[in-house]
Amino acid sequence: MGHVFARLAGHGLVLMPHWPYTFERPDAGSDVVVVTHWRPDGPATAIVDPSDARTVPGIVDVEPGPDHPYWVIETTGFKAVWPDGFSVESTMDPYCLAGEHDASISVQGPARIADPDVMIGEGQTVVARRTMGRGVQVLELAYEHEGEPWWHGVYLYPRQDGRVLVFTAQSREPGVAAARHGVEWMLGLV
């Protein structure tokens, strides 16, 4: 397959993976990126170190990019800082972040959402509502899945055209703080 619309940019580079893919950090806080291309015959992996980065044909193309000292996930519609503790996976369009305790963060939109309550799913209970910096409306929801307590955060990030980007995060109880911090880091609210 070819390239995808989600890529990483930073450290003077742009990393364009081949689909389907995963971006991971080998260690917390690392600038090194492990890129896995999931092929029918098994995964192919490349390690990209910003100090010595090069294209690995069929896995990831590397080009010059912005020189900021952190990684940004770029798509055709928006950019978000890549939070530590999460891998970037091509499991949904444009991507999904996956972390410990089944934590996940995904982005959808832009969309028009007149009433944030349409984001409340069956069996979910509102535990908090607030507005954060940049006018981001937040719904925090609790629910039970397979006998375990889960947290679901919905963050509506306003755009200038009246639409919003919908950032959703969820996790089993032990990973709630990391999931909440990850999505708020992406939005520049931490």
PDB file of C-alpha atoms in Angstrom:
ATOM      1  CA  MET A   1       0.000   0.000   0.000  1.00  0.00           C
ATOM      2  CA  GLY A   2       0.986   3.649  -0.054  1.00  0.00           C
ATOM      3  CA  HIS A   3       1.174   6.492   2.379  1.00  0.00           C
ATOM      4  CA  VAL A   4      -1.509   7.579   4.806  1.00  0.00           C
ATOM      5  CA  PHE A   5      -2.818  10.995   5.819  1.00  0.00           C
ATOM      6  CA  ALA A   6      -1.426  10.856   9.380  1.00  0.00           C
ATOM      7  CA  ARG A   7       2.293  11.428   9.760  1.00  0.00           C
ATOM      8  CA  LEU A   8       4.748  12.567  12.440  1.00  0.00           C
ATOM      9  CA  ALA A   9       6.631  15.857  12.224  1.00  0.00           C
ATOM     10  CA  GLY A  10       9.330  17.261  14.491  1.00  0.00           C
ATOM     11  CA  HIS A  11      13.018  17.093  15.317  1.00  0.00           C
ATOM     12  CA  GLY A  12      13.748  18.407  11.802  1.00  0.00           C
ATOM     13  CA  LEU A  13      11.889  15.488  10.161  1.00  0.00           C
ATOM     14  CA  VAL A  14       8.610  14.307   8.690  1.00  0.00           C
ATOM     15  CA  LEU A  15       7.888  10.561   9.001  1.00  0.00           C
ATOM     16  CA  MET A  16       5.411   9.187   6.445  1.00  0.00           C
ATOM     17  CA  PRO A  17       4.499   5.578   7.254  1.00  0.00           C
ATOM     18  CA  HIS A  18       3.120   2.966   4.896  1.00  0.00           C
ATOM     19  CA  TRP A  19      -0.357   1.732   5.824  1.00  0.00           C
ATOM     20  CA  PRO A  20      -1.252  -0.123   8.013  1.00  0.00           C
ATOM     21  CA  TYR A  21       1.213   1.137  10.577  1.00  0.00           C
ATOM     22  CA  THR A  22       2.048   1.830  14.225  1.00  0.00           C
ATOM     23  CA  PHE A  23       4.315   4.541  15.657  1.00  0.00           C
ATOM     24  CA  GLU A  24       5.729   3.763  19.122  1.00  0.00           C
ATOM     25  CA  ARG A  25       8.385   5.149  21.429  1.00  0.00           C
ATOM     26  CA  PRO A  26      10.794   2.527  22.816  1.00  0.00           C
ATOM     27  CA  ASP A  27      11.007   4.380  26.151  1.00  0.00           C
ATOM     28  CA  ALA A  28       9.021   7.119  27.893  1.00  0.00           C
ATOM     29  CA  GLY A  29      10.205  10.538  26.786  1.00  0.00           C
ATOM     30  CA  SER A  30      12.266   9.136  23.908  1.00  0.00           C
ATOM     31  CA  ASP A  31      12.634  11.021  20.627  1.00  0.00           C
ATOM     32  CA  VAL A  32      13.310   7.728  18.821  1.00  0.00           C
ATOM     33  CA  VAL A  33      10.330   6.282  16.931  1.00  0.00           C
ATOM     34  CA  VAL A  34       9.706   2.622  16.152  1.00  0.00           C
ATOM     35  CA  VAL A  35       7.655   2.359  12.949  1.00  0.00           C
ATOM     36  CA  THR A  36       5.893  -0.928  12.214  1.00  0.00           C
ATOM     37  CA  HIS A  37       4.290  -1.659   8.865  1.00  0.00           C
ATOM     38  CA  TRP A  38       1.754  -4.485   9.299  1.00  0.00           C
ATOM     39  CA  ARG A  39       2.105  -6.668   6.208  1.00  0.00           C
ATOM     40  CA  PRO A  40       0.211  -9.852   5.276  1.00  0.00           C
ATOM     41  CA  ASP A  41       3.441 -11.827   5.713  1.00  0.00           C
ATOM     42  CA  GLY A  42       4.159 -10.279   9.143  1.00  0.00           C
ATOM     43  CA  PRO A  43       5.286  -6.973  10.648  1.00  0.00           C
ATOM     44  CA  ALA A  44       8.255  -5.039   9.269  1.00  0.00           C
ATOM     45  CA  THR A  45       9.892  -2.606  11.683  1.00  0.00           C
ATOM     46  CA  ALA A  46      12.183   0.397  11.331  1.00  0.00           C
ATOM     47  CA  ILE A  47      13.784   2.499  14.057  1.00  0.00           C
ATOM     48  CA  VAL A  48      13.990   6.213  13.318  1.00  0.00           C
ATOM     49  CA  ASP A  49      16.474   8.152  15.447  1.00  0.00           C
ATOM     50  CA  PRO A  50      16.258  11.903  14.730  1.00  0.00           C
ATOM     51  CA  SER A  51      20.060  12.175  14.987  1.00  0.00           C
ATOM     52  CA  ASP A  52      20.537   9.669  12.119  1.00  0.00           C
ATOM     53  CA  ALA A  53      17.239   9.302  10.275  1.00  0.00           C
ATOM     54  CA  ARG A  54      16.796   7.785   6.852  1.00  0.00           C
ATOM     55  CA  THR A  55      14.028   6.349   4.719  1.00  0.00           C
ATOM     56  CA  VAL A  56      13.336   2.625   5.097  1.00  0.00           C
ATOM     57  CA  PRO A  57      11.670   1.585   1.809  1.00  0.00           C
ATOM     58  CA  GLY A  58       8.236   0.038   2.231  1.00  0.00           C
ATOM     59  CA  ILE A  59       8.002   1.018   5.923  1.00  0.00           C
ATOM     60  CA  VAL A  60       8.566   4.751   6.357  1.00  0.00           C
ATOM     61  CA  ASP A  61       9.737   7.645   4.219  1.00  0.00           C
ATOM     62  CA  VAL A  62      11.744  10.346   5.996  1.00  0.00           C
ATOM     63  CA  GLU A  63      11.975  13.927   4.745  1.00  0.00           C
ATOM     64  CA  PRO A  64      13.153  17.246   6.204  1.00  0.00           C
ATOM     65  CA  GLY A  65      10.548  18.868   8.436  1.00  0.00           C
ATOM     66  CA  PRO A  66       9.914  21.327  11.260  1.00  0.00           C
ATOM     67  CA  ASP A  67      12.633  21.685  13.846  1.00  0.00           C
ATOM     68  CA  HIS A  68      10.530  21.785  17.041  1.00  0.00           C
ATOM     69  CA  PRO A  69      11.849  19.379  19.745  1.00  0.00           C
ATOM     70  CA  TYR A  70       8.712  17.194  19.979  1.00  0.00           C
ATOM     71  CA  TRP A  71       6.598  15.042  17.663  1.00  0.00           C
ATOM     72  CA  VAL A  72       3.327  16.330  16.190  1.00  0.00           C
ATOM     73  CA  ILE A  73       0.755  14.074  14.528  1.00  0.00           C
ATOM     74  CA  GLU A  74      -0.285  15.797  11.299  1.00  0.00           C
ATOM     75  CA  THR A  75      -3.342  15.032   9.181  1.00  0.00           C
ATOM     76  CA  THR A  76      -4.949  16.929   6.321  1.00  0.00           C
ATOM     77  CA  GLY A  77      -7.440  18.508   8.761  1.00  0.00           C
ATOM     78  CA  PHE A  78      -5.512  19.159  11.984  1.00  0.00           C
ATOM     79  CA  LYS A  79      -2.322  18.737  13.991  1.00  0.00           C
ATOM     80  CA  ALA A  80      -1.925  17.458  17.576  1.00  0.00           C
ATOM     81  CA  VAL A  81       1.076  16.874  19.807  1.00  0.00           C
ATOM     82  CA  TRP A  82       1.846  13.163  20.295  1.00  0.00           C
ATOM     83  CA  PRO A  83       1.429  12.391  24.024  1.00  0.00           C
ATOM     84  CA  ASP A  84       3.961  10.182  25.787  1.00  0.00           C
ATOM     85  CA  GLY A  85       2.725   6.717  26.770  1.00  0.00           C
ATOM     86  CA  PHE A  86       0.586   6.210  23.664  1.00  0.00           C
ATOM     87  CA  SER A  87       1.285   4.529  20.331  1.00  0.00           C
ATOM     88  CA  VAL A  88      -0.194   5.903  17.108  1.00  0.00           C
ATOM     89  CA  GLU A  89      -2.120   3.228  15.209  1.00  0.00           C
ATOM     90  CA  SER A  90      -3.894   3.222  11.867  1.00  0.00           C
ATOM     91  CA  THR A  91      -6.831   1.253  13.296  1.00  0.00           C
ATOM     92  CA  MET A  92      -9.313   4.016  12.525  1.00  0.00           C
ATOM     93  CA  ASP A  93      -9.369   7.074  10.275  1.00  0.00           C
ATOM     94  CA  PRO A  94      -7.227   9.114  10.575  1.00  0.00           C
ATOM     95  CA  TYR A  95      -5.580   7.342  13.553  1.00  0.00           C
ATOM     96  CA  CYS A  96      -6.099   6.073  17.102  1.00  0.00           C
ATOM     97  CA  LEU A  97      -3.797   6.361  20.088  1.00  0.00           C
ATOM     98  CA  ALA A  98      -3.459   3.304  22.334  1.00  0.00           C
ATOM     99  CA  GLY A  99      -2.032   3.173  25.858  1.00  0.00           C
ATOM    100  CA  GLU A 100      -1.948   1.035  28.975  1.00  0.00           C
ATOM    101  CA  HIS A 101      -5.142  -0.248  30.649  1.00  0.00           C
ATOM    102  CA  ASP A 102      -6.934  -0.264  27.280  1.00  0.00           C
ATOM    103  CA  ALA A 103      -6.677   3.529  27.154  1.00  0.00           C
ATOM    104  CA  SER A 104      -7.418   5.042  23.766  1.00  0.00           C
ATOM    105  CA  ILE A 105      -7.686   8.486  22.245  1.00  0.00           C
ATOM    106  CA  SER A 106      -9.283   9.186  18.879  1.00  0.00           C
ATOM    107  CA  VAL A 107     -10.184  12.254  16.860  1.00  0.00           C
ATOM    108  CA  GLN A 108     -13.141  12.814  14.574  1.00  0.00           C
ATOM    109  CA  GLY A 109     -14.426  15.738  12.597  1.00  0.00           C
ATOM    110  CA  PRO A 110     -14.584  18.514  12.002  1.00  0.00           C
ATOM    111  CA  ALA A 111     -18.313  18.340  12.653  1.00  0.00           C
ATOM    112  CA  ARG A 112     -21.194  20.540  13.735  1.00  0.00           C
ATOM    113  CA  ILE A 113     -22.451  19.544  17.194  1.00  0.00           C
ATOM    114  CA  ALA A 114     -25.130  21.859  18.564  1.00  0.00           C
ATOM    115  CA  ASP A 115     -25.717  19.861  21.758  1.00  0.00           C
ATOM    116  CA  PRO A 116     -22.776  18.029  23.409  1.00  0.00           C
ATOM    117  CA  ASP A 117     -25.265  15.654  25.067  1.00  0.00           C
ATOM    118  CA  VAL A 118     -25.576  13.792  21.739  1.00  0.00           C
ATOM    119  CA  MET A 119     -22.145  12.368  22.651  1.00  0.00           C
ATOM    120  CA  ILE A 120     -23.530  10.546  25.718  1.00  0.00           C
ATOM    121  CA  GLY A 121     -23.914   6.837  24.972  1.00  0.00           C
ATOM    122  CA  GLU A 122     -26.431   4.399  26.357  1.00  0.00           C
ATOM    123  CA  GLY A 123     -25.492   3.353  29.901  1.00  0.00           C
ATOM    124  CA  GLN A 124     -23.102   6.277  30.399  1.00  0.00           C
ATOM    125  CA  THR A 125     -23.474   8.685  33.318  1.00  0.00           C
ATOM    126  CA  VAL A 126     -22.226  12.279  33.256  1.00  0.00           C
ATOM    127  CA  VAL A 127     -19.740  12.775  36.099  1.00  0.00           C
ATOM    128  CA  ALA A 128     -18.418  16.215  35.069  1.00  0.00           C
ATOM    129  CA  ARG A 129     -19.018  19.054  32.602  1.00  0.00           C
ATOM    130  CA  ARG A 130     -16.615  21.917  32.175  1.00  0.00           C
ATOM    131  CA  THR A 131     -15.109  24.350  29.707  1.00  0.00           C
ATOM    132  CA  MET A 132     -11.329  24.490  29.504  1.00  0.00           C
ATOM    133  CA  GLY A 133      -8.904  26.864  27.788  1.00  0.00           C
ATOM    134  CA  ARG A 134      -9.485  27.701  24.119  1.00  0.00           C
ATOM    135  CA  GLY A 135     -13.234  27.144  24.677  1.00  0.00           C
ATOM    136  CA  VAL A 136     -12.933  23.342  24.764  1.00  0.00           C
ATOM    137  CA  GLN A 137     -16.151  21.827  26.135  1.00  0.00           C
ATOM    138  CA  VAL A 138     -15.590  18.646  28.137  1.00  0.00           C
ATOM    139  CA  LEU A 139     -17.982  15.857  29.116  1.00  0.00           C
ATOM    140  CA  GLU A 140     -16.632  13.215  31.486  1.00  0.00           C
ATOM    141  CA  LEU A 141     -18.672  10.038  31.533  1.00  0.00           C
ATOM    142  CA  ALA A 142     -18.602   6.847  33.573  1.00  0.00           C
ATOM    143  CA  TYR A 143     -19.879   3.453  32.524  1.00  0.00           C
ATOM    144  CA  GLU A 144     -19.366  -0.219  33.206  1.00  0.00           C
ATOM    145  CA  HIS A 145     -18.028  -2.687  30.663  1.00  0.00           C
ATOM    146  CA  GLU A 146     -17.647  -6.398  31.387  1.00  0.00           C
ATOM    147  CA  GLY A 147     -17.992  -5.718  35.106  1.00  0.00           C
ATOM    148  CA  GLU A 148     -15.259  -3.056  35.233  1.00  0.00           C
ATOM    149  CA  PRO A 149     -15.579   0.711  35.687  1.00  0.00           C
ATOM    150  CA  TRP A 150     -14.542   2.787  32.671  1.00  0.00           C
ATOM    151  CA  TRP A 151     -14.056   6.507  32.058  1.00  0.00           C
ATOM    152  CA  HIS A 152     -14.922   8.256  28.789  1.00  0.00           C
ATOM    153  CA  GLY A 153     -13.937  11.869  28.114  1.00  0.00           C
ATOM    154  CA  VAL A 154     -15.361  13.867  25.214  1.00  0.00           C
ATOM    155  CA  TYR A 155     -13.485  17.068  24.323  1.00  0.00           C
ATOM    156  CA  LEU A 156     -15.074  19.383  21.746  1.00  0.00           C
ATOM    157  CA  TYR A 157     -12.321  21.583  20.299  1.00  0.00           C
ATOM    158  CA  PRO A 158     -13.831  24.595  18.494  1.00  0.00           C
ATOM    159  CA  ARG A 159     -12.636  25.659  15.056  1.00  0.00           C
ATOM    160  CA  GLN A 160     -13.090  29.087  13.501  1.00  0.00           C
ATOM    161  CA  ASP A 161     -15.768  27.887  11.079  1.00  0.00           C
ATOM    162  CA  GLY A 162     -18.235  26.927  13.848  1.00  0.00           C
ATOM    163  CA  ARG A 163     -17.423  23.230  13.684  1.00  0.00           C
ATOM    164  CA  VAL A 164     -15.540  21.202  16.314  1.00  0.00           C
ATOM    165  CA  LEU A 165     -12.956  18.461  16.389  1.00  0.00           C
ATOM    166  CA  VAL A 166     -14.180  15.683  18.693  1.00  0.00           C
ATOM    167  CA  PHE A 167     -11.382  14.200  20.786  1.00  0.00           C
ATOM    168  CA  THR A 168     -12.539  11.159  22.742  1.00  0.00           C
ATOM    169  CA  ALA A 169     -10.521   9.330  25.356  1.00  0.00           C
ATOM    170  CA  GLN A 170     -11.422   6.278  27.380  1.00  0.00           C
ATOM    171  CA  SER A 171      -9.794   3.848  29.752  1.00  0.00           C
ATOM    172  CA  ARG A 172     -10.386   1.235  32.373  1.00  0.00           C
ATOM    173  CA  GLU A 173     -10.178   2.723  35.874  1.00  0.00           C
ATOM    174  CA  PRO A 174      -6.385   2.337  36.422  1.00  0.00           C
ATOM    175  CA  GLY A 175      -5.535   4.346  33.289  1.00  0.00           C
ATOM    176  CA  VAL A 176      -7.935   7.262  33.634  1.00  0.00           C
ATOM    177  CA  ALA A 177      -5.340   9.838  34.733  1.00  0.00           C
ATOM    178  CA  ALA A 178      -2.997   8.931  31.867  1.00  0.00           C
ATOM    179  CA  ALA A 179      -5.804   9.037  29.274  1.00  0.00           C
ATOM    180  CA  ARG A 180      -7.088  12.388  30.572  1.00  0.00           C
ATOM    181  CA  HIS A 181      -3.563  13.849  30.624  1.00  0.00           C
ATOM    182  CA  GLY A 182      -2.836  12.475  27.123  1.00  0.00           C
ATOM    183  CA  VAL A 183      -5.844  14.076  25.458  1.00  0.00           C
ATOM    184  CA  GLU A 184      -5.370  17.356  27.329  1.00  0.00           C
ATOM    185  CA  TRP A 185      -1.682  17.367  26.328  1.00  0.00           C
ATOM    186  CA  MET A 186      -2.688  16.890  22.671  1.00  0.00           C
ATOM    187  CA  LEU A 187      -5.037  19.862  22.935  1.00  0.00           C
ATOM    188  CA  GLY A 188      -2.397  22.084  24.548  1.00  0.00           C
ATOM    189  CA  LEU A 189      -4.417  22.354  27.763  1.00  0.00           C
ATOM    190  CA  VAL A 190      -1.716  20.953  30.091  1.00  0.00           C
TER     191      VAL A 190
END
